[in-house]
Every structure is written in C-alpha cells, then in structure tokens.
Short mmCIF file of C-alpha atoms in Angstrom, two decimals:
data_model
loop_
_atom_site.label_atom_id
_atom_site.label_comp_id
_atom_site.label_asym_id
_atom_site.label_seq_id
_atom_site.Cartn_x
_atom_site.Cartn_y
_atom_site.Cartn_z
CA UNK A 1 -8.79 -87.77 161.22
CA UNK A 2 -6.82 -84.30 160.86
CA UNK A 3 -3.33 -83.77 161.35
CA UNK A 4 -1.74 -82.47 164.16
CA UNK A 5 -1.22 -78.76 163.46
CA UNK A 6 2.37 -77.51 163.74
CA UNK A 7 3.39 -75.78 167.05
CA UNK A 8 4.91 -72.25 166.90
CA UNK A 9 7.93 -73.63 168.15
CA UNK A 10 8.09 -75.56 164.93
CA UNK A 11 7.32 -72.78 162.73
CA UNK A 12 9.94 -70.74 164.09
CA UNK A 13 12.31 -73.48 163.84
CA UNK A 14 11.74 -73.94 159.95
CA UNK A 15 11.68 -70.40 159.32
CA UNK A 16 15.02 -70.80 161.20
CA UNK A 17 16.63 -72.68 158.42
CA UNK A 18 15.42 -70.83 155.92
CA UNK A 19 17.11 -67.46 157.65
CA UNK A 20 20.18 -69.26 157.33
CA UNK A 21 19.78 -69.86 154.01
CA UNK A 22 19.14 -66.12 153.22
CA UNK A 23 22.18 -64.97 154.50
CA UNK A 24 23.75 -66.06 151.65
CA UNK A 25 20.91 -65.20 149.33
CA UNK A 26 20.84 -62.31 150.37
CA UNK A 27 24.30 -61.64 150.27
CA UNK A 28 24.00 -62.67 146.59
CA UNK A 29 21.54 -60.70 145.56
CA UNK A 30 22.08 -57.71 147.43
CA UNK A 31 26.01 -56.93 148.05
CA UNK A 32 27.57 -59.89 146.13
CA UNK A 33 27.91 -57.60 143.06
CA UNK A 34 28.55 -54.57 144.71
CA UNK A 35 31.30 -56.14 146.81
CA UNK A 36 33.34 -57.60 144.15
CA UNK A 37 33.15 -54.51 141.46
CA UNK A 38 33.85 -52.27 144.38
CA UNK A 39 35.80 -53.77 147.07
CA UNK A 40 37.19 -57.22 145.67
CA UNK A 41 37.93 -55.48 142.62
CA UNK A 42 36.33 -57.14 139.81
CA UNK A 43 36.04 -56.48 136.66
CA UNK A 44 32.12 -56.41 135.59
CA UNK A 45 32.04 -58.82 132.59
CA UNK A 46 34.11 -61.24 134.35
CA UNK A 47 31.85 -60.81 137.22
CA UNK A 48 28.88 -62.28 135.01
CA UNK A 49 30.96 -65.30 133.62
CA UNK A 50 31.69 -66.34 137.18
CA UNK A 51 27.58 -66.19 137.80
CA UNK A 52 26.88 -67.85 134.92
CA UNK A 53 29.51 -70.68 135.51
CA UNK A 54 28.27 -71.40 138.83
CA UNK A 55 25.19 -72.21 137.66
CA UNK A 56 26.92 -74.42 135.55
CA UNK A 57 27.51 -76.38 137.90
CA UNK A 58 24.16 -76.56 139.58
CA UNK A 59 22.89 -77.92 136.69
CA UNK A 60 24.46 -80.96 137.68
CA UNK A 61 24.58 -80.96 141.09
CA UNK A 62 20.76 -79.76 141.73
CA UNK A 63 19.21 -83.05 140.63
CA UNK A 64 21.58 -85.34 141.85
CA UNK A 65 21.11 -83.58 145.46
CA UNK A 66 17.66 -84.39 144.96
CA UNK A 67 18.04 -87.81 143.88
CA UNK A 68 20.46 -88.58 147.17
CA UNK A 69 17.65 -87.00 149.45
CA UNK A 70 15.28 -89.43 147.76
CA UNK A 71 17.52 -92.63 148.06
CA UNK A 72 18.48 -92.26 151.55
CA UNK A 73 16.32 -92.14 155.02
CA UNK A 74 17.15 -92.37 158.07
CA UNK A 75 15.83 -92.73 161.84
CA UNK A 76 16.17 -89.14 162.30
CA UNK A 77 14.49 -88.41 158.46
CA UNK A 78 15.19 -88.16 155.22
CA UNK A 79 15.80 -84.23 154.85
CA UNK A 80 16.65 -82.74 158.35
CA UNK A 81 20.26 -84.54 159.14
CA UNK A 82 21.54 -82.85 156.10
CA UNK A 83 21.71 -79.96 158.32
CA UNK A 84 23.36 -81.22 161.12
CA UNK A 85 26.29 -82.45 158.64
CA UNK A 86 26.74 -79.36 156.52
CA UNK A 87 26.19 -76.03 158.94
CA UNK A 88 29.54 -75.63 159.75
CA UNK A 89 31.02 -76.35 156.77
CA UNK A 90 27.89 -73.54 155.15
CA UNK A 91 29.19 -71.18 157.34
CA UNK A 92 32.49 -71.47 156.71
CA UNK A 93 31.87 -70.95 153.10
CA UNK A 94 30.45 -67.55 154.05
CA UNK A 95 33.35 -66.69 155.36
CA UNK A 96 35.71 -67.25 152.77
CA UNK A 97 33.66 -66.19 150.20
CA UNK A 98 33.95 -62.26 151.50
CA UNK A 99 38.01 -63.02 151.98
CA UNK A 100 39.48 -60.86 149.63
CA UNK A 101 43.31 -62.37 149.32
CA UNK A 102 46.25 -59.22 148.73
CA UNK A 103 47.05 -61.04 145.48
CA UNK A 104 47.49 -60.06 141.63
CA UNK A 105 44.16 -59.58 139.46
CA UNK A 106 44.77 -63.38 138.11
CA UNK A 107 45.28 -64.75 141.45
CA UNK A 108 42.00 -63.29 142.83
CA UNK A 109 40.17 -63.89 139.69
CA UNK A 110 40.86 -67.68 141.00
CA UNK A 111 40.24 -67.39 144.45
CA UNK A 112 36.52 -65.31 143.44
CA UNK A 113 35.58 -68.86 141.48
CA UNK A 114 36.82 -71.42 144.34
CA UNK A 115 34.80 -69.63 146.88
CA UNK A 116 31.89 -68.91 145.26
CA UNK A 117 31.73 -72.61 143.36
CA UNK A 118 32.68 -73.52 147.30
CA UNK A 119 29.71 -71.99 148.70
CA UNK A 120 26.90 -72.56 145.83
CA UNK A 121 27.88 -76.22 146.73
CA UNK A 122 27.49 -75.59 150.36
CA UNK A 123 24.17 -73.80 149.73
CA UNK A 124 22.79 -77.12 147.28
CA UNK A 125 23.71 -79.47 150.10
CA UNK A 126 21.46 -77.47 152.13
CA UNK A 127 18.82 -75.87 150.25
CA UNK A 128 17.46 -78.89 148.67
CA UNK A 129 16.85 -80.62 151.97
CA UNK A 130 15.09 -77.57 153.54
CA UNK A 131 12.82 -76.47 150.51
CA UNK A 132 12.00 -80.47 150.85
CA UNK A 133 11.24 -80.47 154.21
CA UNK A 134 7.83 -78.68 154.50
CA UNK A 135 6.51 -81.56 152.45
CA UNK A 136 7.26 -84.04 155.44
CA UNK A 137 6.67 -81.64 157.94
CA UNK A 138 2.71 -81.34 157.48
CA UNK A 139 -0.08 -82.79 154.51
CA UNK A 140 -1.95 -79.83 155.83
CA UNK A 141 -2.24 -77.16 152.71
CA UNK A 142 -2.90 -74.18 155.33
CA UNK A 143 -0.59 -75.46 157.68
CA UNK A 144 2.01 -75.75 154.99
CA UNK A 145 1.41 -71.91 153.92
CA UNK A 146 1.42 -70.68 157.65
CA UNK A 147 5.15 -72.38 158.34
CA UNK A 148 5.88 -71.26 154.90
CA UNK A 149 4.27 -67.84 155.93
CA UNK A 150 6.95 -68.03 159.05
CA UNK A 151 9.98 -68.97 156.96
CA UNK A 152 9.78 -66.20 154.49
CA UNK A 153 9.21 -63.51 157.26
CA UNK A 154 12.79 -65.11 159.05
CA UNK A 155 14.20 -65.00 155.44
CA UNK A 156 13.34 -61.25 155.31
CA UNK A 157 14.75 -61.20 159.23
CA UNK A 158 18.07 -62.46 157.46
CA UNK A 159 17.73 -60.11 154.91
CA UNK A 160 17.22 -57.19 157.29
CA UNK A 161 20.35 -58.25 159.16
CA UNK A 162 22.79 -58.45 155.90
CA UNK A 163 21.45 -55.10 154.60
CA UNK A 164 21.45 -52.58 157.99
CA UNK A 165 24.25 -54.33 159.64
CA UNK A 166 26.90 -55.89 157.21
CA UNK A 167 27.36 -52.15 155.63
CA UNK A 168 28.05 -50.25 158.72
CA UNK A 169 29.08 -53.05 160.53
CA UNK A 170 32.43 -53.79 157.80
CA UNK A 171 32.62 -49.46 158.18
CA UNK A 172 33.20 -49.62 161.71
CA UNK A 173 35.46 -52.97 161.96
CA UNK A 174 37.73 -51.89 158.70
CA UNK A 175 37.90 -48.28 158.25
CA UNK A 176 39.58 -47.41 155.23
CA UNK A 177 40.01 -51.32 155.05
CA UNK A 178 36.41 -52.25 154.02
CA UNK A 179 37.51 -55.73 151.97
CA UNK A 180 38.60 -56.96 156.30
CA UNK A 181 35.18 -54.96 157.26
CA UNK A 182 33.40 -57.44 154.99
CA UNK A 183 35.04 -60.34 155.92
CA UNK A 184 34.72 -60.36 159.52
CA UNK A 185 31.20 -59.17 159.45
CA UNK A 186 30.38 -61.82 156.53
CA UNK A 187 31.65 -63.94 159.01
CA UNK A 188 29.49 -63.55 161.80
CA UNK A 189 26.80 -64.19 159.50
CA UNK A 190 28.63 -67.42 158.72
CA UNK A 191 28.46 -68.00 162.04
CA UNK A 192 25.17 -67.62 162.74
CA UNK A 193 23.53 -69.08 159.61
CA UNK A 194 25.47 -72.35 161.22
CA UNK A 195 23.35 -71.75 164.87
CA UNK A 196 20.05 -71.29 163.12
CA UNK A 197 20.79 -74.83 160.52
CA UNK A 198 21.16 -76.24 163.99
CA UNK A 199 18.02 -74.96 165.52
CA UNK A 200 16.08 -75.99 162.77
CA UNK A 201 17.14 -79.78 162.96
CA UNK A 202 16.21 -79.56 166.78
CA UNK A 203 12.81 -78.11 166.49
CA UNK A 204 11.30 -79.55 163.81
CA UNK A 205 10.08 -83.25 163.02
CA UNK A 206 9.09 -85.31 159.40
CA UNK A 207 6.27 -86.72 160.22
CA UNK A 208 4.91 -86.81 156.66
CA UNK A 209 5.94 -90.78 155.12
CA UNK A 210 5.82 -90.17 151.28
CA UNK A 211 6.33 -93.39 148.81
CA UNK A 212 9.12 -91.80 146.79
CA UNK A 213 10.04 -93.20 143.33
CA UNK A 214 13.47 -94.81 143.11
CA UNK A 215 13.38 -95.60 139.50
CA UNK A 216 16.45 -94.48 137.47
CA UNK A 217 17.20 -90.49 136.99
CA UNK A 218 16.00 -91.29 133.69
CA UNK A 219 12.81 -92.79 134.20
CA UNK A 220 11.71 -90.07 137.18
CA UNK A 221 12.72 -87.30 134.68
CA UNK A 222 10.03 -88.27 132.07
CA UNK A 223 7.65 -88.88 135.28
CA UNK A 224 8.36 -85.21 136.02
CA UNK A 225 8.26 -83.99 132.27
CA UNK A 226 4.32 -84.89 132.80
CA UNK A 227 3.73 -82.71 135.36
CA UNK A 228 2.46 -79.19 133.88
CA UNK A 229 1.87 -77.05 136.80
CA UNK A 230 5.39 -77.76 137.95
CA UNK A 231 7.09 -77.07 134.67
CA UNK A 232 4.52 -73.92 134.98
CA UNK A 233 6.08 -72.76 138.79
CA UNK A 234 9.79 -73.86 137.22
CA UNK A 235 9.18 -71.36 134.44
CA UNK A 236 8.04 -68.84 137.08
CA UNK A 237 10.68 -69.18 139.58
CA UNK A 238 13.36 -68.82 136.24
CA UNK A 239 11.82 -65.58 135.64
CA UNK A 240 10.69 -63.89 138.91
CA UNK A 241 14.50 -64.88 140.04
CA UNK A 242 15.91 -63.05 136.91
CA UNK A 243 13.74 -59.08 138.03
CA UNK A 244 14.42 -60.27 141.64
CA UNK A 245 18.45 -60.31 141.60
CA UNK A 246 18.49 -57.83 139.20
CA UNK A 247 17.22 -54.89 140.81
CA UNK A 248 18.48 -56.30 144.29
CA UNK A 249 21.72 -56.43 142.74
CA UNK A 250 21.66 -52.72 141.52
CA UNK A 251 20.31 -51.50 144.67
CA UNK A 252 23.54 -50.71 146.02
CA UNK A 253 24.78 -48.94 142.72
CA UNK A 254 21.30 -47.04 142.13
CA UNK A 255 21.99 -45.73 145.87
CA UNK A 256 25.26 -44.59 145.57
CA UNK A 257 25.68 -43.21 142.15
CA UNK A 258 22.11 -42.53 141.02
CA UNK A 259 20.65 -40.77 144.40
CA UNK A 260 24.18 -40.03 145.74
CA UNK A 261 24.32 -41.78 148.85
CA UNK A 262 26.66 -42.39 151.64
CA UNK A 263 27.44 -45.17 153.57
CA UNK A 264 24.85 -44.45 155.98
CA UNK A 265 22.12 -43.84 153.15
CA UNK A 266 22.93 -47.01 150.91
CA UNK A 267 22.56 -49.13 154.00
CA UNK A 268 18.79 -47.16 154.69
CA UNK A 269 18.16 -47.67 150.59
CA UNK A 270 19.13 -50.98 150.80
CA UNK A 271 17.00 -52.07 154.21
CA UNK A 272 13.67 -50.15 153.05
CA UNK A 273 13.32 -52.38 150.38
CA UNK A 274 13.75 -55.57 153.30
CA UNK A 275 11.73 -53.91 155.47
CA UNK A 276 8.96 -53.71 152.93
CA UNK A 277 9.36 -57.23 152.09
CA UNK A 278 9.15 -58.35 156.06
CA UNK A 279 5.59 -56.49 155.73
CA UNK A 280 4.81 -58.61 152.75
CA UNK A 281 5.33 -61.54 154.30
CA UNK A 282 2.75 -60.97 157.36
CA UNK A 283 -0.23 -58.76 154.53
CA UNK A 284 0.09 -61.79 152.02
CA UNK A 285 -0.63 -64.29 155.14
CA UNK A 286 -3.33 -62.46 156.26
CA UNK A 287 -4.92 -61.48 152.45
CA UNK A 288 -4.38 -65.40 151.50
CA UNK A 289 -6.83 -65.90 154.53
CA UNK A 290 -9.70 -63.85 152.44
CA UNK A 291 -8.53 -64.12 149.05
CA UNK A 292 -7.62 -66.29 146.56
CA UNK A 293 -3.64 -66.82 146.93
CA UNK A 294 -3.30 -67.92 143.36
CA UNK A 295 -5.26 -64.61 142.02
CA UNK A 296 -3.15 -62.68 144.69
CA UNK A 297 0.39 -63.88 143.11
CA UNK A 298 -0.96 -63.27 139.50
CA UNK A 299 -1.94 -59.56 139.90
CA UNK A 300 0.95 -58.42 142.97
CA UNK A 301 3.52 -59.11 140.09
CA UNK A 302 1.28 -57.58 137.18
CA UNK A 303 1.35 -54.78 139.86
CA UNK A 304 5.02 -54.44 139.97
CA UNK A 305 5.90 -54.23 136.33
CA UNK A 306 3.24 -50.94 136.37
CA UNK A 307 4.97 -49.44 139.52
CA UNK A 308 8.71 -50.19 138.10
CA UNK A 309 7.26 -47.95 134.61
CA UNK A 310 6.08 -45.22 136.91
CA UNK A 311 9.64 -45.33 139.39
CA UNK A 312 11.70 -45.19 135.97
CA UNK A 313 9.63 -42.39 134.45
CA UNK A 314 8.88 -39.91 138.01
CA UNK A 315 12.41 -40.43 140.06
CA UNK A 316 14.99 -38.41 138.58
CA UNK A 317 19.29 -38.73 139.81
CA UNK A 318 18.83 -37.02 143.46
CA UNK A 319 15.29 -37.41 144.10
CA UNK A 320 16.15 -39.46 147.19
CA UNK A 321 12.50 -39.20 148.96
CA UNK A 322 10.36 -40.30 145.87
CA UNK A 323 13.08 -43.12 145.38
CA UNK A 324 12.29 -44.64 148.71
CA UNK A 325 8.57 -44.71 148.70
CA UNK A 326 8.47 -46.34 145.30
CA UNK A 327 11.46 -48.56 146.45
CA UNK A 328 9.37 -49.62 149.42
CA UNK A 329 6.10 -50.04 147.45
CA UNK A 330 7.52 -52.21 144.74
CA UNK A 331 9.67 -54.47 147.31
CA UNK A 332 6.25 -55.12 149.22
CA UNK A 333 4.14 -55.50 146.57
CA UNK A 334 6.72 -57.87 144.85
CA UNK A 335 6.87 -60.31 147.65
CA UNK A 336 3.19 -60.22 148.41
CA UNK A 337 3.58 -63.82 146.34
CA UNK A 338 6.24 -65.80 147.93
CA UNK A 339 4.60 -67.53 150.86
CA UNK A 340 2.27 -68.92 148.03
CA UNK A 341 4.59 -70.29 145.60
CA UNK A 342 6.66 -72.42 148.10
CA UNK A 343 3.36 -73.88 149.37
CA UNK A 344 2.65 -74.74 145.64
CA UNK A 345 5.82 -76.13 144.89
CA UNK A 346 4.76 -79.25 147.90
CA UNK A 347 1.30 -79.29 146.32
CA UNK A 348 2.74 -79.60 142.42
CA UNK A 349 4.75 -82.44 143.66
CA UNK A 350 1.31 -83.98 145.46
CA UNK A 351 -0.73 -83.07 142.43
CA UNK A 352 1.76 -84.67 139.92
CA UNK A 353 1.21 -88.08 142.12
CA UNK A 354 -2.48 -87.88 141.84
CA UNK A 355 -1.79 -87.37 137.85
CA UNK A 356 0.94 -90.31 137.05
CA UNK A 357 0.42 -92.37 140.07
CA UNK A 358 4.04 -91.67 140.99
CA UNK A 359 5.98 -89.44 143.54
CA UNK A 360 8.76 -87.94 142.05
CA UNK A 361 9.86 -85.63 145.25
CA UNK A 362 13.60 -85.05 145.57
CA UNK A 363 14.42 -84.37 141.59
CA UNK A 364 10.87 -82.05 141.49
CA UNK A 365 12.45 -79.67 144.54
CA UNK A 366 15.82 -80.06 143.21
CA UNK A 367 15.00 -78.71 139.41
CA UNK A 368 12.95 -75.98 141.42
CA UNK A 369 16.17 -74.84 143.19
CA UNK A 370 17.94 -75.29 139.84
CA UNK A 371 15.57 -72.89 138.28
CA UNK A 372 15.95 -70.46 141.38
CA UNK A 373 19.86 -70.46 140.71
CA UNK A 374 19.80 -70.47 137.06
CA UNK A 375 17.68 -67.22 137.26
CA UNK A 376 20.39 -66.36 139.97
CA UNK A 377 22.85 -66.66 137.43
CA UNK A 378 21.47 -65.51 134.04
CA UNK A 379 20.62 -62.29 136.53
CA UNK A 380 23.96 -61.99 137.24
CA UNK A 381 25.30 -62.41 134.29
CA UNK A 382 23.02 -59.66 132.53
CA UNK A 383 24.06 -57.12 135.57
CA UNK A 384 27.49 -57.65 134.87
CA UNK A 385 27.53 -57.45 131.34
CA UNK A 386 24.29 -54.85 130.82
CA UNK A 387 26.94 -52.42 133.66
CA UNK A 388 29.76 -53.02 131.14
CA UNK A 389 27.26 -51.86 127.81
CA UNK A 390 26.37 -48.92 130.06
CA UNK A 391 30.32 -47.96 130.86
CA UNK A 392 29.98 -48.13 134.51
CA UNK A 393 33.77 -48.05 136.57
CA UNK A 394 33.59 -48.15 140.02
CA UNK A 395 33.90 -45.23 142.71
CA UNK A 396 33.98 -43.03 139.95
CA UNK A 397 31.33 -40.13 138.99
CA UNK A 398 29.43 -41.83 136.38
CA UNK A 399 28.46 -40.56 133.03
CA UNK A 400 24.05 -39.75 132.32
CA UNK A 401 24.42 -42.53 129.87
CA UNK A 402 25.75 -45.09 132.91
CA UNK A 403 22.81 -43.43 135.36
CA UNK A 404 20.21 -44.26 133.36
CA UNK A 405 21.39 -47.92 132.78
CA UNK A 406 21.44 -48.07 136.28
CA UNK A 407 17.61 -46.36 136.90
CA UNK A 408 16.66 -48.92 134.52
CA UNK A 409 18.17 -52.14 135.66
CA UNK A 410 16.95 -50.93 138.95
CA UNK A 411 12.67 -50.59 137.57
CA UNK A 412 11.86 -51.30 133.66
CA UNK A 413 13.87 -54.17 133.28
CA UNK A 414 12.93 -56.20 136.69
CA UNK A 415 9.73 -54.98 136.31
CA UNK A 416 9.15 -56.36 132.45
CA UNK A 417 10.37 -60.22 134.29
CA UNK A 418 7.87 -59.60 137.07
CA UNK A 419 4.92 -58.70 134.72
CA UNK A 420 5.82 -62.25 132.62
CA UNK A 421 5.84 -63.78 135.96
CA UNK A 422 2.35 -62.76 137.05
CA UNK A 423 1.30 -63.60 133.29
CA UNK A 424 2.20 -67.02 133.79
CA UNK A 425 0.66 -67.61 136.34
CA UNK A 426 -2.64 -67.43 134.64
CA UNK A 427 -2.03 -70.96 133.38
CA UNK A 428 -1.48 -72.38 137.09
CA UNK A 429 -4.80 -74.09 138.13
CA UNK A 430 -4.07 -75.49 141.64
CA UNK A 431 -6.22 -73.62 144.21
CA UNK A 432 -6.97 -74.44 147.76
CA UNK A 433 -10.39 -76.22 146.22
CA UNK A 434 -8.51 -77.96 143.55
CA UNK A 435 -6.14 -78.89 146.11
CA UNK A 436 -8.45 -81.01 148.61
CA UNK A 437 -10.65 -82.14 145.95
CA UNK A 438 -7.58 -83.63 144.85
CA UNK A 439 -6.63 -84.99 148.40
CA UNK A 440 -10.16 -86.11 149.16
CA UNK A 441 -9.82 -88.33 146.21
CA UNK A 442 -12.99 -86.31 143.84
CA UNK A 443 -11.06 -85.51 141.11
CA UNK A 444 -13.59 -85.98 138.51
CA UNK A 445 -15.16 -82.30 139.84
CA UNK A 446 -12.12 -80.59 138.11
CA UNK A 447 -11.08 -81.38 134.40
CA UNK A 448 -7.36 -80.32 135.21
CA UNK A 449 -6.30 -83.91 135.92
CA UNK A 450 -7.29 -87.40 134.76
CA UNK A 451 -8.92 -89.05 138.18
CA UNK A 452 -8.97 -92.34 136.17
CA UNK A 453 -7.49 -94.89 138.44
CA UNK A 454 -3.68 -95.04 138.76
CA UNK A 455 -1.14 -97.93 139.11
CA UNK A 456 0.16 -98.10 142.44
#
C-alpha cells in the first residue's frame, strides 16, 4: 500500500522549523564573527577559543539529546513537542546573544561565553528533534527529499532575511550605536524563529512508528560504530561544515576590507551568496529528479574547490563585479548537495537497521548534529586564529599581507574542505535503487550489506 504523500501545508510547515533554526545558523556563520571582532569587541584568538569550547560542550550534550528523544514518546510524538517547550526560551537566546553589555574587556569576555554556551544549548534542544523529525514524518525516500527540498529553501529564506535585513536594519535602529542596532534587530529574529518553531509543531504530524533501541548509550554506540555510510556522511558533514563557516564567516571581512565596501555593499555581498543558495535549493530538486543525487553531491563540491582556485587567482582587492559573480557561482554550486545529504542521513539510519537488525535513531541524528557543530567550531576556531597569523585589527586599513589571508580564507581554503567533501563521497553507496531494494526486503541484489536474516 503507499504512503500518504505529504501535503504542501506540511512541507511548508517543516521547512518552517528549519528557518528558525537558520536564524541562528546563519547568524553564526555569517555575522557571528564579524559582530564580535567589530562591534562586541573581541579579540580574534579569543574569539576561536570561545568556538571551540562550545563545541565542547556539544560533545556531551549532542548524544544525550538524542538519547532523551529516543527514551521518551508521547501522544503528541516523540520529536515535535520539543518545540512547543523550547521556542521561547530559543528565541530569547537570540536575543541575548547580540546584547553587548557596557562592561570592561573581562566582564564581556564572560558575558560572550554565557550567551553563546546559552544559545548552542537552546539550538541542541531543538535541532536534534527537527533533523529527527523527517524520519517520522514520511518512509517515502522522494517524499523525504521533496520536504527536505522545502526546508532547505526556508533555511536559505532565513538566511536571506539575516543577511539583507539585520545589516541595514541595526544601521537604521542604532546609528552610530550599531552593538543596540544588532540587538534589537537580532531580536526580532528571536522573535520570529519562536513563531515559525510554533508553526512547525502545528502543521506537521509523526506518522512514521520506528522500533527504537533503548539499550544502554554504550551498547547503541557500538550498534552505530557498524554503520559505515553514516560514519561516511559524519565525516562529510565535519568537513563540508569546516569550508562552509569559513568562507561564510569571512564574507563580511572579504567585503569590507578586501573589495572596500560599505554598509550598503557588504549587506548586497553578503545576500548574493544567499540568494544563490535559495536557487540551489529549487535546481538540485529539480536535477535530483533526472540525475543521480548521489553523483550530483560528489561532483557540485569537486566543482567548488576548482571555482574557489580560479576566484583566488582572477579577483584582485577592488574588483567588486568579478567578486560577485564568482561569489554567486560558488554559493550555488556549493549547496547544489544539501537537500541530498539530509535525506541520506534518515536513509543511513534505515540502512544501518537493515545491516544490524537494530534502530539506533536518536544517538545516529544526534552525532550528525555533533559533527555539524564540531565543524562549526574547529571553523571558527581556524578563522579566529588563521585572522590573528594574518595581523588583521578591526576597522582599520589592513596591510596586503592581511588581504590576502582574507582572499584566501574566503576561496582556497573552503574550497580545499569542499573538494575532500565531494571525494568522500565516492565511498557512499546508498542510491535511490539501493535504497528500495533495501526497503523491499532484496538485499541480496547489492553486495553493500549482508541481507542474511537479522535478530529482531
């Protein structure tokens, strides 16, 4: 019998939550640094140790998210009431993570690690749930990579909203006072992100019942240690992450200093490259309909780590137009691959039951988020310390040494991450075939996994 296909209400109402989610990814990977070198008044290396401490911490709490979202259930699901508990308290996270207190450099070193630690908790309480949820949503692989085709394009939408608006919007509200510009328009982002959580738990419905495993942490993590296309898509998220928030970070600083840009300009640099990536979203939907989705993610980032080589070699300080087009060319092509590998991540997790006969659900999506942030904060930790080896101090002119550290955070060394990315994907087998051969219970036509029988 086949599923019920989601409705477009529903697909909008994932891709809902998953806007939400990029306010603050975005945020992070786009003004984050920029706003506390330039505004909050950081200093650069201590910038990176606060990245890399954070994800510290989701080392820890990652998996034991997952583990809770496995343990519990409830008559409105397992995943979706985690969003009707934590919006508000998401949003207000936002919020006081773009406060910037009139304190001493000591005092707001300390208030810089309580928010941020605030909100990467926040965003785990969250995030886990909703990268969960398309699992329970639909078994449907195409369904799965339409919604998942939907959420990325909102994600963009949330992208496009932090990048044109938050700029111009914390210029108009604060003046010569940007640190209150960003707080109030972080806020209504805050704000926001909190409306769309709650849209998502309205519109959407698990109707997916999975048998999860709720054997000890221990037992699930050597179930999961036997699963080699997810430890494949764990070391691919680690890396694509790392070029990803790298030359998102530098965006802002390749604008201003390396193509000298105004307000008004850094804000148009900065939204090309979402605008490019909202036109990913909808060309890799409609290619995966033709093509094979798993050759498509292999050579888009191949593709990138050629076009970041030529962008680095062709775009000189000041070349503003050439900057743009290749800017726009590598953010599409880049993201050509992401409705793809959050549809595999749902299908590792099913193929890794078919292999070991058990479901190991919440701790698989958790260690993928874990991943995600660890290559969050290894990124950030490199910008801040690679803009300290290239002597970069803020709002002032910068020396041809610090410009070209900058040009190349901003192509060759995202681009060399990307290129690794693409190359491992070479070793992920699961196609669309594999997929309902798997499903369909025929195993034995593909020697990727044992089909001997399994215990129950």
């Amino acid at each position: 019998m086949r599923t019920r296909q989601l409705t477009y209400l529903e697909k909008v109402g994932f891709g809902s939550g998953d806007m939400a989610i990029n306010i603050v990814i975005s945020s992070m990977f786009l003004i984050i640094s920029y706003f506390y070198t330039d505004i909050f008044g950081l200093k650069p290396s201590h910038m990176g140790i606060l990245f890399l401490v954070a994800r510290l911490v989701d080392a820890i709490t990652d998996p034991l998210m997952g583990l809770v979202t496995d343990k519990f259930n409830s008559r409105r699901g397992r995943y979706r009431p985690y969003f009707l508990v934590f919006s508000i308290p998401f949003g207000v996270s936002v919020l006081l993570l773009f406060t910037t207190p009139d304190w001493g450099y000591n005092a707001k070193l300390v208030w810089a690690y309580s928010t941020y630690l605030f909100v990467t908790l926040m965003f785990t309480s969250v995030t886990i749930p909703y990268i969960s949820l398309i699992g329970v949503l639909t078994p449907d692989p195409k369904d799965r990579l339409s919604a998942n085709g939907y959420r990325l394009f909102f994600a963009k939408i949330a992208a496009f909203l932090v990048t044109i608006i938050v700029p111009k919007l914390a210029e108009f509200v604060g003046g010569d006072d940007l640190a209150l510009g960003y707080q109030v328009s972080m806020g209504l982002m805050g704000g926001l992100a909190t409306l769309l959580f709650l849209f998502c738990y309205f519109t959407t419905t698990e109707r997916v019942q999975h048998r999860i495993d709720d054997k000890p942490l221990k037992q699930q993590f050597r179930v999961l240690m036997q699963n080699d296309q997810w430890l494949i898509l764990c070391a691919v998220c680690f890396t694509g992450t790392l070029g990803y928030v790298i030359r998102s970070s530098v965006a802002a600083y390749y604008a201003k200093y390396y193509l000298g840009a105004d307000a008004t300009m850094l804000s148009a640099f900065l939204t090309v490259g979402v605008s490019a990536a909202i036109l990913a979203m909808v060309a890799s939907t409609w290619i995966t309909k033709r093509y094979c989705k798993i050759q498509l993610f292999r050579w888009s980032q191949l593709t990138v780590g050629a076009l970041s080589l030529v962008m680095f070699i062709t775009v000189r300080p000041g070349d503003i137009v050439p900057a743009f087009i290749l800017y726009f060319l590598i953010s599409f092509v880049v993201d050509l691959h992401a409705p793809v590998f959050w549809s595999a991540i749902a299908e590792s997790v099913d193929y890794g039951e078919a292999k070991t006969g058990r479901r190991v659900s919440g701790l698989a999506f958790g260690g993928i988020s874990f991943f995600q942030k660890a290559g969050m904060g290894a990124a950030g930790f490199l910008v801040g310390s690679l803009l300290t080896y290239f002597n970069y101090e803020a709002n002032t002119e910068q020396s041809a040494f610090t410009l070209t550290g900058i040009a190349l955070m901003l192509s060759i060394i995202p681009g060399i991450f990307h290129a690794l990315m693409g190359s491992l994907m070479f070793k992920y087998r699961i196609t669309d075939q594999y997929y309902e051969a798997m499903k369909a219970g025929r195993l034995s036509d593909f020697p990727l996994v044992d089909a001997s029988p399994r215990p129950s």
